[in-house]
Coordinates of N, CA, C and O in Angstrom, one line a residue:
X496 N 166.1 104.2 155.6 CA 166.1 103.0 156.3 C 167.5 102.3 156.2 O 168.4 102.8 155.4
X497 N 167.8 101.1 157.2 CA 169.2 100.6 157.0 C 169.2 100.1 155.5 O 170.4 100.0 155.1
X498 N 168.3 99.9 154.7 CA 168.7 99.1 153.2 C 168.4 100.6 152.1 O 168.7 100.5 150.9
X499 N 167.9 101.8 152.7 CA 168.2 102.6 151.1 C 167.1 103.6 151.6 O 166.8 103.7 152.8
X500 N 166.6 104.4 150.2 CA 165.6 105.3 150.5 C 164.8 104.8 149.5 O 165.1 104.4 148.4
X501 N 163.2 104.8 150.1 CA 162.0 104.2 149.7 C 161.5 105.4 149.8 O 161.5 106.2 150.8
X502 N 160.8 105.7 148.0 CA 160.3 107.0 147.4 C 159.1 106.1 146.9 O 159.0 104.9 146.7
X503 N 157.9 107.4 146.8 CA 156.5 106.5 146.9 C 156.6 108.1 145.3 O 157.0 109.3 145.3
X504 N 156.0 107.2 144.4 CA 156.1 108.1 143.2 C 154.5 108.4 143.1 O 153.7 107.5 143.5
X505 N 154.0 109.7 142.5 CA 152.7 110.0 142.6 C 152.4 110.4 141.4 O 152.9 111.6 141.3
X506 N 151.8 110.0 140.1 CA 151.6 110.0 138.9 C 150.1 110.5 138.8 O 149.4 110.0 139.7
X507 N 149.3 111.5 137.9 CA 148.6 111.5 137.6 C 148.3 113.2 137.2 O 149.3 113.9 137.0
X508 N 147.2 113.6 137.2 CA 146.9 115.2 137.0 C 145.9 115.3 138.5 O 145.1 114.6 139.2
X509 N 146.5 116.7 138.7 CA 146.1 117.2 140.4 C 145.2 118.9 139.7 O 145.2 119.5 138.6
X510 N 144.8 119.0 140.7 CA 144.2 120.6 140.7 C 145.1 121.8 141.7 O 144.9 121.8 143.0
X511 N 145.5 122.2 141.4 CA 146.0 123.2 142.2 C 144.8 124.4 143.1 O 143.7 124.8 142.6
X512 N 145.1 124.6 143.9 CA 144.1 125.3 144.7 C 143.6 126.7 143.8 O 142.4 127.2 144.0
X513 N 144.6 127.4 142.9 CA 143.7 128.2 142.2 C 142.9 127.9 140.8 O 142.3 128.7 140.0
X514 N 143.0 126.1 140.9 CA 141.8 125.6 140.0 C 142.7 125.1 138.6 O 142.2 124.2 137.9
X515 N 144.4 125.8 138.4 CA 145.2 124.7 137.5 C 145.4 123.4 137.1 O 145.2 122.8 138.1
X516 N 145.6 122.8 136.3 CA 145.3 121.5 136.6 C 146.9 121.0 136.2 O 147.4 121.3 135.1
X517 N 147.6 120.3 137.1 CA 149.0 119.9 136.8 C 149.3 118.1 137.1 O 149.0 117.5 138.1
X518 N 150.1 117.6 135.8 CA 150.1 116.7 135.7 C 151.8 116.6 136.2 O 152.8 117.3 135.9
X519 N 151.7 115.8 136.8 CA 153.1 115.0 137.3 C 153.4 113.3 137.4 O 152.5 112.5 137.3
X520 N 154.7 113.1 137.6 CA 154.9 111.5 136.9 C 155.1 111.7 135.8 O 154.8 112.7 135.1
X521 N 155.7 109.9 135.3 CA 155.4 109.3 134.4 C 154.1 108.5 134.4 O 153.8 108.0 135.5
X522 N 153.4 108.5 133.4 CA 152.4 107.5 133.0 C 153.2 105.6 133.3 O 154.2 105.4 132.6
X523 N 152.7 104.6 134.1 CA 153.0 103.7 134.3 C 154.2 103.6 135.1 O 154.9 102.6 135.1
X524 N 154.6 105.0 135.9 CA 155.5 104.8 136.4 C 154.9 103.8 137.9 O 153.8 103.7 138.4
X525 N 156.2 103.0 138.3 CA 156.0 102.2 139.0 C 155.5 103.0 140.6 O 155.7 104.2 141.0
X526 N 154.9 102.1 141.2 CA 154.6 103.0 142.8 C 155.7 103.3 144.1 O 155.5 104.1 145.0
X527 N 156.6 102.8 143.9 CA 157.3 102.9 144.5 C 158.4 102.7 144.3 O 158.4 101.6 143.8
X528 N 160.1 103.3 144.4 CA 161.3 103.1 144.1 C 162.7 103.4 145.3 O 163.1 104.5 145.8
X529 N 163.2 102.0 145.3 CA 164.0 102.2 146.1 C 165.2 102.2 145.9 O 165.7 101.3 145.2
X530 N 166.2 103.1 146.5 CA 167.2 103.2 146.3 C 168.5 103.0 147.2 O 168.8 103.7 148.1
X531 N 169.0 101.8 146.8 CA 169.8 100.8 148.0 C 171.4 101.6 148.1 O 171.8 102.6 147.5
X532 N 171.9 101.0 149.0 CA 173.6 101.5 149.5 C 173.9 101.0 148.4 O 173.3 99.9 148.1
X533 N 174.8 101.6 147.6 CA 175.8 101.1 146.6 C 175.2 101.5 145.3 O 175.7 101.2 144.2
X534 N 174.6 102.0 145.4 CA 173.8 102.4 144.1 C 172.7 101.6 143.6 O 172.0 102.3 142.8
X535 N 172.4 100.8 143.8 CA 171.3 99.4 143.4 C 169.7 100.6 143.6 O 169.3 101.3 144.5
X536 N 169.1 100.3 142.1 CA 168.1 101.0 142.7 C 166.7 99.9 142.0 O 166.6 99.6 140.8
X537 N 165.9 99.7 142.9 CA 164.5 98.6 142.0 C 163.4 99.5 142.2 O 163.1 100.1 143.2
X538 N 162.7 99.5 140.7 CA 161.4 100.0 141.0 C 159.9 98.9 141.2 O 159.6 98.0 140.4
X539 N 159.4 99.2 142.2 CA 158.7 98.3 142.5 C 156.9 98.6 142.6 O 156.3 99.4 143.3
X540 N 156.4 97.6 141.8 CA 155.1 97.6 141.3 C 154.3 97.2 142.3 O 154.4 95.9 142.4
X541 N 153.3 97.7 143.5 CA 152.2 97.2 144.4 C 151.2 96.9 143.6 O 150.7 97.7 142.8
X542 N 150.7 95.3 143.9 CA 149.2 94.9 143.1 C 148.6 94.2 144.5 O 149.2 94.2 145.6
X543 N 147.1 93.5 144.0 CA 146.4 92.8 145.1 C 147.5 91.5 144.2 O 148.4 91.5 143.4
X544 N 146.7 90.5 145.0 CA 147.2 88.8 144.6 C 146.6 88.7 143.0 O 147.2 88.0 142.2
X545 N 145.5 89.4 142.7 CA 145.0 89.1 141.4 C 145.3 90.2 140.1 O 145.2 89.8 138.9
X546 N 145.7 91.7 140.6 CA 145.9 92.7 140.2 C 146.5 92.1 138.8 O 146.9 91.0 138.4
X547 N 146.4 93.6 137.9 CA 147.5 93.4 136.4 C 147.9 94.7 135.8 O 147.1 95.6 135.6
X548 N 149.2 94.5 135.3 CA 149.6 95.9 134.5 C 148.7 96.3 133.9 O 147.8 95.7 133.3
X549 N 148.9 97.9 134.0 CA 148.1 98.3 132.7 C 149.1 98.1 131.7 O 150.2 97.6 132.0
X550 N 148.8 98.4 130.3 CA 149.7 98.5 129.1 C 151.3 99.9 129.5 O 152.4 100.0 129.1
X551 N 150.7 100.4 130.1 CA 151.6 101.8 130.6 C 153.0 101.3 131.4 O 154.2 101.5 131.2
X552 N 152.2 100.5 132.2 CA 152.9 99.9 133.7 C 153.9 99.0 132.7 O 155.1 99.2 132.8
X553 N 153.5 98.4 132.1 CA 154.5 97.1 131.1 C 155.5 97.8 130.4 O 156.7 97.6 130.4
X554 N 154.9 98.8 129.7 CA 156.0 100.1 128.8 C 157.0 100.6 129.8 O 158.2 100.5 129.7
X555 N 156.3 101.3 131.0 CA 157.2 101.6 132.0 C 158.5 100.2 132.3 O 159.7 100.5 132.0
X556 N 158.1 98.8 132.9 CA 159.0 98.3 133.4 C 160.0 98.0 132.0 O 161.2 98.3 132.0
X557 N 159.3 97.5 131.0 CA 160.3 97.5 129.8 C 161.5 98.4 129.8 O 162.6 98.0 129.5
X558 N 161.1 99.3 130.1 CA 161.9 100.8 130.1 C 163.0 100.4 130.8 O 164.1 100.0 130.4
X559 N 162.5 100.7 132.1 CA 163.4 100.3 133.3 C 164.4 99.2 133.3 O 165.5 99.3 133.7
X560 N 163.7 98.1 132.7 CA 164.8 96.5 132.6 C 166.0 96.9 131.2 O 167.2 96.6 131.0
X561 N 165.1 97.5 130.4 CA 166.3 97.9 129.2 C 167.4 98.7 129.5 O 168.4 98.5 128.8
X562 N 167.5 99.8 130.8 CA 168.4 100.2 131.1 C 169.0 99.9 132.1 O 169.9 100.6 132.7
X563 N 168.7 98.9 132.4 CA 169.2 97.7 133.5 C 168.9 97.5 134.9 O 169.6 96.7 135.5
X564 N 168.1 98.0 135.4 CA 167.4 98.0 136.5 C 166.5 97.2 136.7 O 165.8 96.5 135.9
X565 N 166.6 97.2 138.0 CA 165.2 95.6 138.8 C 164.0 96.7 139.1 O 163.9 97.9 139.4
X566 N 162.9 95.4 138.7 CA 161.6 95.9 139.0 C 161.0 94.9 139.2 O 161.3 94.0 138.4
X567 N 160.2 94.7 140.1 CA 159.6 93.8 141.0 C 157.7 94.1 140.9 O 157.3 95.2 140.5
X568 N 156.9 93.3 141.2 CA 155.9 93.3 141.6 C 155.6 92.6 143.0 O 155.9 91.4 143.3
X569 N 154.9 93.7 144.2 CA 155.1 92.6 145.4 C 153.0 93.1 145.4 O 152.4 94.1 145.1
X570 N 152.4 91.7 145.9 CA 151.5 91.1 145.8 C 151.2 91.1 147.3 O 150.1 90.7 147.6
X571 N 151.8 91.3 148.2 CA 151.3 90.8 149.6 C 152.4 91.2 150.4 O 153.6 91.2 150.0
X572 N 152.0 91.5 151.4 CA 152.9 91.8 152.7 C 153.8 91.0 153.0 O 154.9 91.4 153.4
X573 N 153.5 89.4 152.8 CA 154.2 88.5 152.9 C 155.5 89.2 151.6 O 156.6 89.7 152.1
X574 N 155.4 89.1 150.6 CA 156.3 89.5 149.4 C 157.4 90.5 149.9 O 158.6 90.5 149.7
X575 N 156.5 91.5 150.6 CA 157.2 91.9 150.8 C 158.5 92.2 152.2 O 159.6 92.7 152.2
X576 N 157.8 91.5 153.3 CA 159.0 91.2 154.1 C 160.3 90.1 153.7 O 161.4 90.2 154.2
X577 N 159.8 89.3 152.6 CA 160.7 88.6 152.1 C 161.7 89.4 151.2 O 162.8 88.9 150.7
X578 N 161.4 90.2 151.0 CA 161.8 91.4 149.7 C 162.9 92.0 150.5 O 164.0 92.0 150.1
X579 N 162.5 92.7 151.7 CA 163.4 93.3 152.7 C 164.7 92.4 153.0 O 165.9 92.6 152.8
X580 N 164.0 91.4 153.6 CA 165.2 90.4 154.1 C 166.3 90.5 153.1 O 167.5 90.8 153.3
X581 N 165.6 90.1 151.7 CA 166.6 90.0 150.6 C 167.6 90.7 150.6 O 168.8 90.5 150.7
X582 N 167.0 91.5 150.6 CA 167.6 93.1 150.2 C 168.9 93.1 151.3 O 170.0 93.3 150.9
X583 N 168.4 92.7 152.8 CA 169.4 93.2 153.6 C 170.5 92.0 153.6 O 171.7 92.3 153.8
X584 N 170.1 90.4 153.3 CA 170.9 89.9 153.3 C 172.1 90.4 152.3 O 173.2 90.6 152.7
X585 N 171.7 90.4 150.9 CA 172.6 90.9 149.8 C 173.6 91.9 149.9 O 174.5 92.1 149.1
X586 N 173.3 92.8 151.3 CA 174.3 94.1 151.6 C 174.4 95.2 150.5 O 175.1 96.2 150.7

């Protein structure tokens, strides 16, 4: 998109069609991560209006902010067109 690449992360254990069972992700990794012009990259947490971390999700963003990265929670559509704007205003 004009503001970066928006990667949708898929975390859990899957079955492979000959019945394997393969786990990929991190545990609490965030749902989604985008990665802006300039290097800027935020990982971003989708909940309802009332939703809440698990313990994982919190371990995860800790992670992420300790190595200095933005991570966001967006709660509504509204959140998130404002999120965009941001984003594009900022350059």
């Amino acid at each position: 998109s004009e503001i970066g690449i928006v990667r949708r992360n898929n975390v859990g254990t899957f079955i492979t069609p000959y019945g394997a069972p393969i786990a990929i992700g991190i545990p609490g990794e965030s749902d989604l991560t985008l990665f802006c012009h300039g290097g800027r990259t935020i990982f971003i947490e989708v909940k309802t209006p009332t939703g809440r971390q698990s313990k994982q999700q919190k371990r995860f963003q800790a992670a992420v902010e300790r190595l200095g990265f933005e991570y966001i929670i967006m709660r509504s559509v509204k959140d998130a067109e404002k999120f965009i704007e941001d984003v594009r205003d900022e350059g």
